[in-house]
mmCIF file of C-alpha atoms in Angstrom:
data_model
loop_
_atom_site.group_PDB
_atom_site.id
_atom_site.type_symbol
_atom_site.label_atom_id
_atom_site.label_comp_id
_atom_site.label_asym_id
_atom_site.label_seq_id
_atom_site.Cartn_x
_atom_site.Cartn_y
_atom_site.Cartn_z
ATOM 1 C CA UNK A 158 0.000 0.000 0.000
ATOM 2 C CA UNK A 159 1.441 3.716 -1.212
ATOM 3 C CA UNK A 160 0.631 6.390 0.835
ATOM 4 C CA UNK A 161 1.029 9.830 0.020
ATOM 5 C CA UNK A 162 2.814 12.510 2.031
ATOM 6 C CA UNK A 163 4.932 15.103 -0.071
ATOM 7 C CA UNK A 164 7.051 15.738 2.789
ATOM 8 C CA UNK A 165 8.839 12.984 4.635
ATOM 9 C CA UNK A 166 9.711 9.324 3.432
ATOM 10 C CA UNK A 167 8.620 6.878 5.484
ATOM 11 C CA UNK A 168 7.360 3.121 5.827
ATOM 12 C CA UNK A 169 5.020 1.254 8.574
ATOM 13 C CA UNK A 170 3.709 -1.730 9.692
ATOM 14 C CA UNK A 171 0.147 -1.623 11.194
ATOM 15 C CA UNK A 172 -2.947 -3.356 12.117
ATOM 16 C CA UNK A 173 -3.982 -7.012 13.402
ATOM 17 C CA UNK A 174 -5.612 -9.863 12.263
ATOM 18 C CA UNK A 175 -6.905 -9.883 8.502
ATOM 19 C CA UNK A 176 -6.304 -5.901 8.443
ATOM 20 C CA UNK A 177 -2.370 -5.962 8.274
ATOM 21 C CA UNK A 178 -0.522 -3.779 6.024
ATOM 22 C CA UNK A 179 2.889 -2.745 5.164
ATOM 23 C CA UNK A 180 2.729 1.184 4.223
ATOM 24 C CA UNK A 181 5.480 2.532 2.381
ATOM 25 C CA UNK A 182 4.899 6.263 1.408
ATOM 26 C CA UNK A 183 5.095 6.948 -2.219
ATOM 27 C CA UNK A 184 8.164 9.502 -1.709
ATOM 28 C CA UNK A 185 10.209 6.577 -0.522
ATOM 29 C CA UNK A 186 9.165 4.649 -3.478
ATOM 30 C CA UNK A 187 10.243 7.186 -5.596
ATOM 31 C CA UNK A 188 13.755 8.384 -3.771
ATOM 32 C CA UNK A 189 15.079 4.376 -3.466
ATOM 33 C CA UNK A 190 16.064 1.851 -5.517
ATOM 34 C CA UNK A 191 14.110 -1.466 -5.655
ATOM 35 C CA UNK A 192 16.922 -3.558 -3.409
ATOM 36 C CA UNK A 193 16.616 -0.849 -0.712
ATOM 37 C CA UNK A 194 12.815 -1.011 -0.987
ATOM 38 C CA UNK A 195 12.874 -4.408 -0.255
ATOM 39 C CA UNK A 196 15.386 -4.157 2.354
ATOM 40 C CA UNK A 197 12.610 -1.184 3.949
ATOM 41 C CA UNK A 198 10.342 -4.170 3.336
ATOM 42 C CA UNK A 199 11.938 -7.001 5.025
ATOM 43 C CA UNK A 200 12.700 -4.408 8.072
ATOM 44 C CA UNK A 201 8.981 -3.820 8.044
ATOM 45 C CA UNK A 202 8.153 -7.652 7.966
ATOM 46 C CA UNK A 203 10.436 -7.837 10.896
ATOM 47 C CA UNK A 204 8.183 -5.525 13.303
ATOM 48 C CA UNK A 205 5.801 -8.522 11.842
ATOM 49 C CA UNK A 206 7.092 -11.791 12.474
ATOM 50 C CA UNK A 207 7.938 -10.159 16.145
ATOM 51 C CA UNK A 208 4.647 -8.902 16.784
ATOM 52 C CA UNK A 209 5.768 -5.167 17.907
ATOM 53 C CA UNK A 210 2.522 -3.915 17.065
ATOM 54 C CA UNK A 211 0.640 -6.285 19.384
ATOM 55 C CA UNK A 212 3.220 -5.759 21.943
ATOM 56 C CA UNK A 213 2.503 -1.955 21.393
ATOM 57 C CA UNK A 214 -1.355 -1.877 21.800
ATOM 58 C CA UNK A 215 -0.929 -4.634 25.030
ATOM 59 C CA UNK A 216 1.592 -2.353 27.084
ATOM 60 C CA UNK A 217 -0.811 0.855 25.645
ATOM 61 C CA UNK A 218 -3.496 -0.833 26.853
ATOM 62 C CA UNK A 219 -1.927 -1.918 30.160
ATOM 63 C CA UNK A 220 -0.489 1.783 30.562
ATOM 64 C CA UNK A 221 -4.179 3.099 30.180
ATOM 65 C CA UNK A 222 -5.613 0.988 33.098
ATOM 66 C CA UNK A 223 -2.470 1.928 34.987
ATOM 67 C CA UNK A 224 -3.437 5.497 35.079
ATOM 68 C CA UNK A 225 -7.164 5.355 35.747
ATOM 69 C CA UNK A 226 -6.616 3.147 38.116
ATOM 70 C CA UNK A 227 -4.252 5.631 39.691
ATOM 71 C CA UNK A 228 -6.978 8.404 38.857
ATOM 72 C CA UNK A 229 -9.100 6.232 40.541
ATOM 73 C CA UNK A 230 -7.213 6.909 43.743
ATOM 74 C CA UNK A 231 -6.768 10.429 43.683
ATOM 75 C CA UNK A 232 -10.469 11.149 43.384
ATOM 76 C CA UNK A 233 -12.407 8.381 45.260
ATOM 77 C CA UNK A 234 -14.625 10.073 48.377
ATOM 78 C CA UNK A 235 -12.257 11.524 51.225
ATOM 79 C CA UNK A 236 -9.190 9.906 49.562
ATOM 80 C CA UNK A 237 -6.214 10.844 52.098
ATOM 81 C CA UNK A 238 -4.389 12.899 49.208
ATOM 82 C CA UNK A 239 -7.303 15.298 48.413
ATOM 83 C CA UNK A 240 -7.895 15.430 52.390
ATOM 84 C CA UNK A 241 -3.923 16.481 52.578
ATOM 85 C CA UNK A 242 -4.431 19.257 49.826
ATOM 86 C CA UNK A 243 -7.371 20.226 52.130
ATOM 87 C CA UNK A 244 -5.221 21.006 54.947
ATOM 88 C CA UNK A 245 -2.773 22.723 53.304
ATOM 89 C CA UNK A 246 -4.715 24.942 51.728
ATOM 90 C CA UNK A 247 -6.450 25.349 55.211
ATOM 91 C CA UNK A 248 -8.406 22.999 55.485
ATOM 92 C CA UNK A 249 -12.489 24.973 55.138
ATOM 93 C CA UNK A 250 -14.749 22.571 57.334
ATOM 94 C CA UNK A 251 -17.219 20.778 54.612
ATOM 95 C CA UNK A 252 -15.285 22.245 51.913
ATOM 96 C CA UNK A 253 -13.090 19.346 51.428
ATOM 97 C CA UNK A 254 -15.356 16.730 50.691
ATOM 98 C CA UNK A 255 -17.596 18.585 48.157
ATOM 99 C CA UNK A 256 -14.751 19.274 46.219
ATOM 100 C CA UNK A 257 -12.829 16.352 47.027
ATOM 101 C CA UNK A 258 -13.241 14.779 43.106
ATOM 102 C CA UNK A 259 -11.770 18.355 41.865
ATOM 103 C CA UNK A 260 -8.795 17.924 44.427
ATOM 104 C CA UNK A 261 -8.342 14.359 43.410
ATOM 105 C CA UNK A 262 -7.636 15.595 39.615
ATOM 106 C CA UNK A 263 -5.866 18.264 40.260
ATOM 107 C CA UNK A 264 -3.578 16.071 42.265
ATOM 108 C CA UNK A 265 -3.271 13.727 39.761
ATOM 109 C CA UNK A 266 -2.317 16.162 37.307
ATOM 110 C CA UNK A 267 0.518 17.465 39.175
ATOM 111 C CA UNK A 268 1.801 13.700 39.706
ATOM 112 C CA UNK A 269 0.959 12.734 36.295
ATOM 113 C CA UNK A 270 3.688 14.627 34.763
ATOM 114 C CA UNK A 271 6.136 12.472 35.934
ATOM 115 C CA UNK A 272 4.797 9.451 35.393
ATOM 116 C CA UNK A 273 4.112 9.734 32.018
ATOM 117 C CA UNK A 274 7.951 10.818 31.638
ATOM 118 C CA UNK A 275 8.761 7.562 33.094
ATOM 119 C CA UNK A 276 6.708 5.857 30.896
ATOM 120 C CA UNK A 277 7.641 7.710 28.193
ATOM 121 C CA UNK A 278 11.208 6.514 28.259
ATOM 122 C CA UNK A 279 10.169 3.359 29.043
ATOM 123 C CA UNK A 280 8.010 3.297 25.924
ATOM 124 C CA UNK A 281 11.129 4.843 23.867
ATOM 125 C CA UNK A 282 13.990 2.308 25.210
ATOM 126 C CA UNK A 283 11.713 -0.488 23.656
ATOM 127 C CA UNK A 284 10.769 1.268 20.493
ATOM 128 C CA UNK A 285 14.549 1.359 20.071
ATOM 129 C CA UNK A 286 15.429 -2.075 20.611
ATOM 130 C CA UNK A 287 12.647 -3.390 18.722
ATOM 131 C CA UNK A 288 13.954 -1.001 15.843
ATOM 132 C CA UNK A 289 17.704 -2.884 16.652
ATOM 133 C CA UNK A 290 15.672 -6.004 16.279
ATOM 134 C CA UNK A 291 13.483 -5.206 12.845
ATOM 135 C CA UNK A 292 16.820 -4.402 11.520
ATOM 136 C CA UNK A 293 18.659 -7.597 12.676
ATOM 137 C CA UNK A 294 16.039 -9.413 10.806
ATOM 138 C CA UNK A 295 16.209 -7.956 7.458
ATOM 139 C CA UNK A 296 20.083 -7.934 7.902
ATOM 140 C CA UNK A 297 19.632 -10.992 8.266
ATOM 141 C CA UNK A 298 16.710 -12.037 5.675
ATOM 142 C CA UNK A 299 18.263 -9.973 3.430
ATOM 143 C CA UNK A 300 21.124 -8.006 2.248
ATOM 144 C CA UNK A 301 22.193 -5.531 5.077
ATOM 145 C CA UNK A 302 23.815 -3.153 2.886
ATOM 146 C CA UNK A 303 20.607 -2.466 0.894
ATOM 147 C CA UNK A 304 18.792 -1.369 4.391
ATOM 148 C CA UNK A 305 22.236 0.995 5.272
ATOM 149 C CA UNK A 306 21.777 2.834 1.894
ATOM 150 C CA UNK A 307 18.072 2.976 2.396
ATOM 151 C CA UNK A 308 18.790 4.233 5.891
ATOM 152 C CA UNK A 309 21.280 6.956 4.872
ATOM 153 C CA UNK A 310 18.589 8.398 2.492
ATOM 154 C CA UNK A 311 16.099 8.390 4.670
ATOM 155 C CA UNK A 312 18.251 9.954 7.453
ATOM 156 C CA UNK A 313 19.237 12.946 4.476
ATOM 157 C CA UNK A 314 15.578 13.259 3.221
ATOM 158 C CA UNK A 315 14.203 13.736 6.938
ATOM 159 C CA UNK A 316 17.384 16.365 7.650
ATOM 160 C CA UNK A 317 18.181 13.929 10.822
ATOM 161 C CA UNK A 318 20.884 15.058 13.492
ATOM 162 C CA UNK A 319 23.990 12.757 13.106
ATOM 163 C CA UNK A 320 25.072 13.165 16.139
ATOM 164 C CA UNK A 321 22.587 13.988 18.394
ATOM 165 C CA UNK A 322 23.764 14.338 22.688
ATOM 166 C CA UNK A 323 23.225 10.674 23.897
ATOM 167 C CA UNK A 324 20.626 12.321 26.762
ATOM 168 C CA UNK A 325 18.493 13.820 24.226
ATOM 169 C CA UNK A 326 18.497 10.586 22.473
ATOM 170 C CA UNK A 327 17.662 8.793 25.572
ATOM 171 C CA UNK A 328 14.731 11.365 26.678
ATOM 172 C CA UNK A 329 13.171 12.075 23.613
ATOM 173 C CA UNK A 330 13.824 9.604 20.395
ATOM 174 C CA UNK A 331 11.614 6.294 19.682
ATOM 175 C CA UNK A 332 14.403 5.232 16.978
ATOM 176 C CA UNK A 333 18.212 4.745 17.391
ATOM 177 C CA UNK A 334 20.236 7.283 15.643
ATOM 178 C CA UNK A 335 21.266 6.764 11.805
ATOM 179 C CA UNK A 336 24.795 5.903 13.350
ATOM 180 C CA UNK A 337 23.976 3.471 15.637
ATOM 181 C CA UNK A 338 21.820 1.263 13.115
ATOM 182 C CA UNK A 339 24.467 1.666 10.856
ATOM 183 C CA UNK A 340 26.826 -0.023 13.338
ATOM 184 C CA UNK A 341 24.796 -2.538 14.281
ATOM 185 C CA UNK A 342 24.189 -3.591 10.466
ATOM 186 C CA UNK A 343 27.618 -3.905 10.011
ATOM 187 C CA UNK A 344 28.137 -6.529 12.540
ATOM 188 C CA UNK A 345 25.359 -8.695 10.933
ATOM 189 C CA UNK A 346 27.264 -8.311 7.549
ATOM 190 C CA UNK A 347 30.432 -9.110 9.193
ATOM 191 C CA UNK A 348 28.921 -12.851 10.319
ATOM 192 C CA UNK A 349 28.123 -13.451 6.321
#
């Protein structure tokens, strides 16, 4: 399936059961050469045979309950956090339990924040490895060298940062950098 987007090159694996589908955007199709499509393609298949996208939607899934159950908490009846914000804001007699539901969210907004930064990075430290992994297995299904050219045209087409500060990589990027993927290809083509 070709999907159009005049600005960025990209491919994608998606859906479950009978609605699968490899997408590769028809500015990829038309900036690589066949071999590095199907090196894209066996990358893609990869995400596939290893099931990241069920992975994905069980540990989004499991991450939503997480939180409203945590929500839960914060706004039940009298729950001892919304009592604490009571007190510190002075604690009003009958106040506290009228707007103990209001307390409750805004108490879970203030200690969502870093939660969902945790879970952020968790969610980005397995993104990356199961990017390391998609592109073990077309290194390995297929000619590695193919998916490093494709790679290093992507990387140019999207303007990506080379070198980008290993912190910022670890906060903020779902993919490994160009370099690292690069590297990592080149020790699957060193065991052929």
């Amino acid at each position: 399936m070709a999907q159009k987007d005049p600005e960025k090159p990209n491919a994608y694996f998606t859906g479950l059961g009978t609605k699968k589908r490899i997408v590769l955007y028809d500015t990829l199709i038309n900036d690589h050469k066949t071999e590095e499509l199907v090196a894209v393609l066996a990358h893609e298949v990869g995400h596939y045979k290893m099931k990241h996208t069920t992975q994905g939607i069980i540990i989004s899934l499991m991450q939503t309950g997480l939180m409203l159950f945590i929500l839960s908490l914060f706004i039940r009846q009298n729950s001892p956090l919304s009592q604490a914000i009571c007190q510190a804001l002075g604690g009003f007699s009958g106040w506290e339990v009228k707007q103990s539901f209001y307390l409750g969210v805004l108490a879970f907004g203030m200690l969502y924040s870093p939660l969902s930064l945790l879970i952020g990075l968790f969610m980005n430290m397995l993104s990356r490895k199961n990017e390391f992994a998609a592109d073990r297995y077309a290194g390995r299904n297929y000619d590695p060298f193919y998916l490093q050219e494709a790679l290093k045209k992507l990387s140019v087409n999207n303007l990506s940062n080379l070198r980008p500060h290993p912190v910022y990589v670890f906060f903020y990027y779902s993919h490994p950098t160009l370099l690292q993927r690069l590297k990592g290809l080149d020790k699957i083509k060193d065991l052929f």
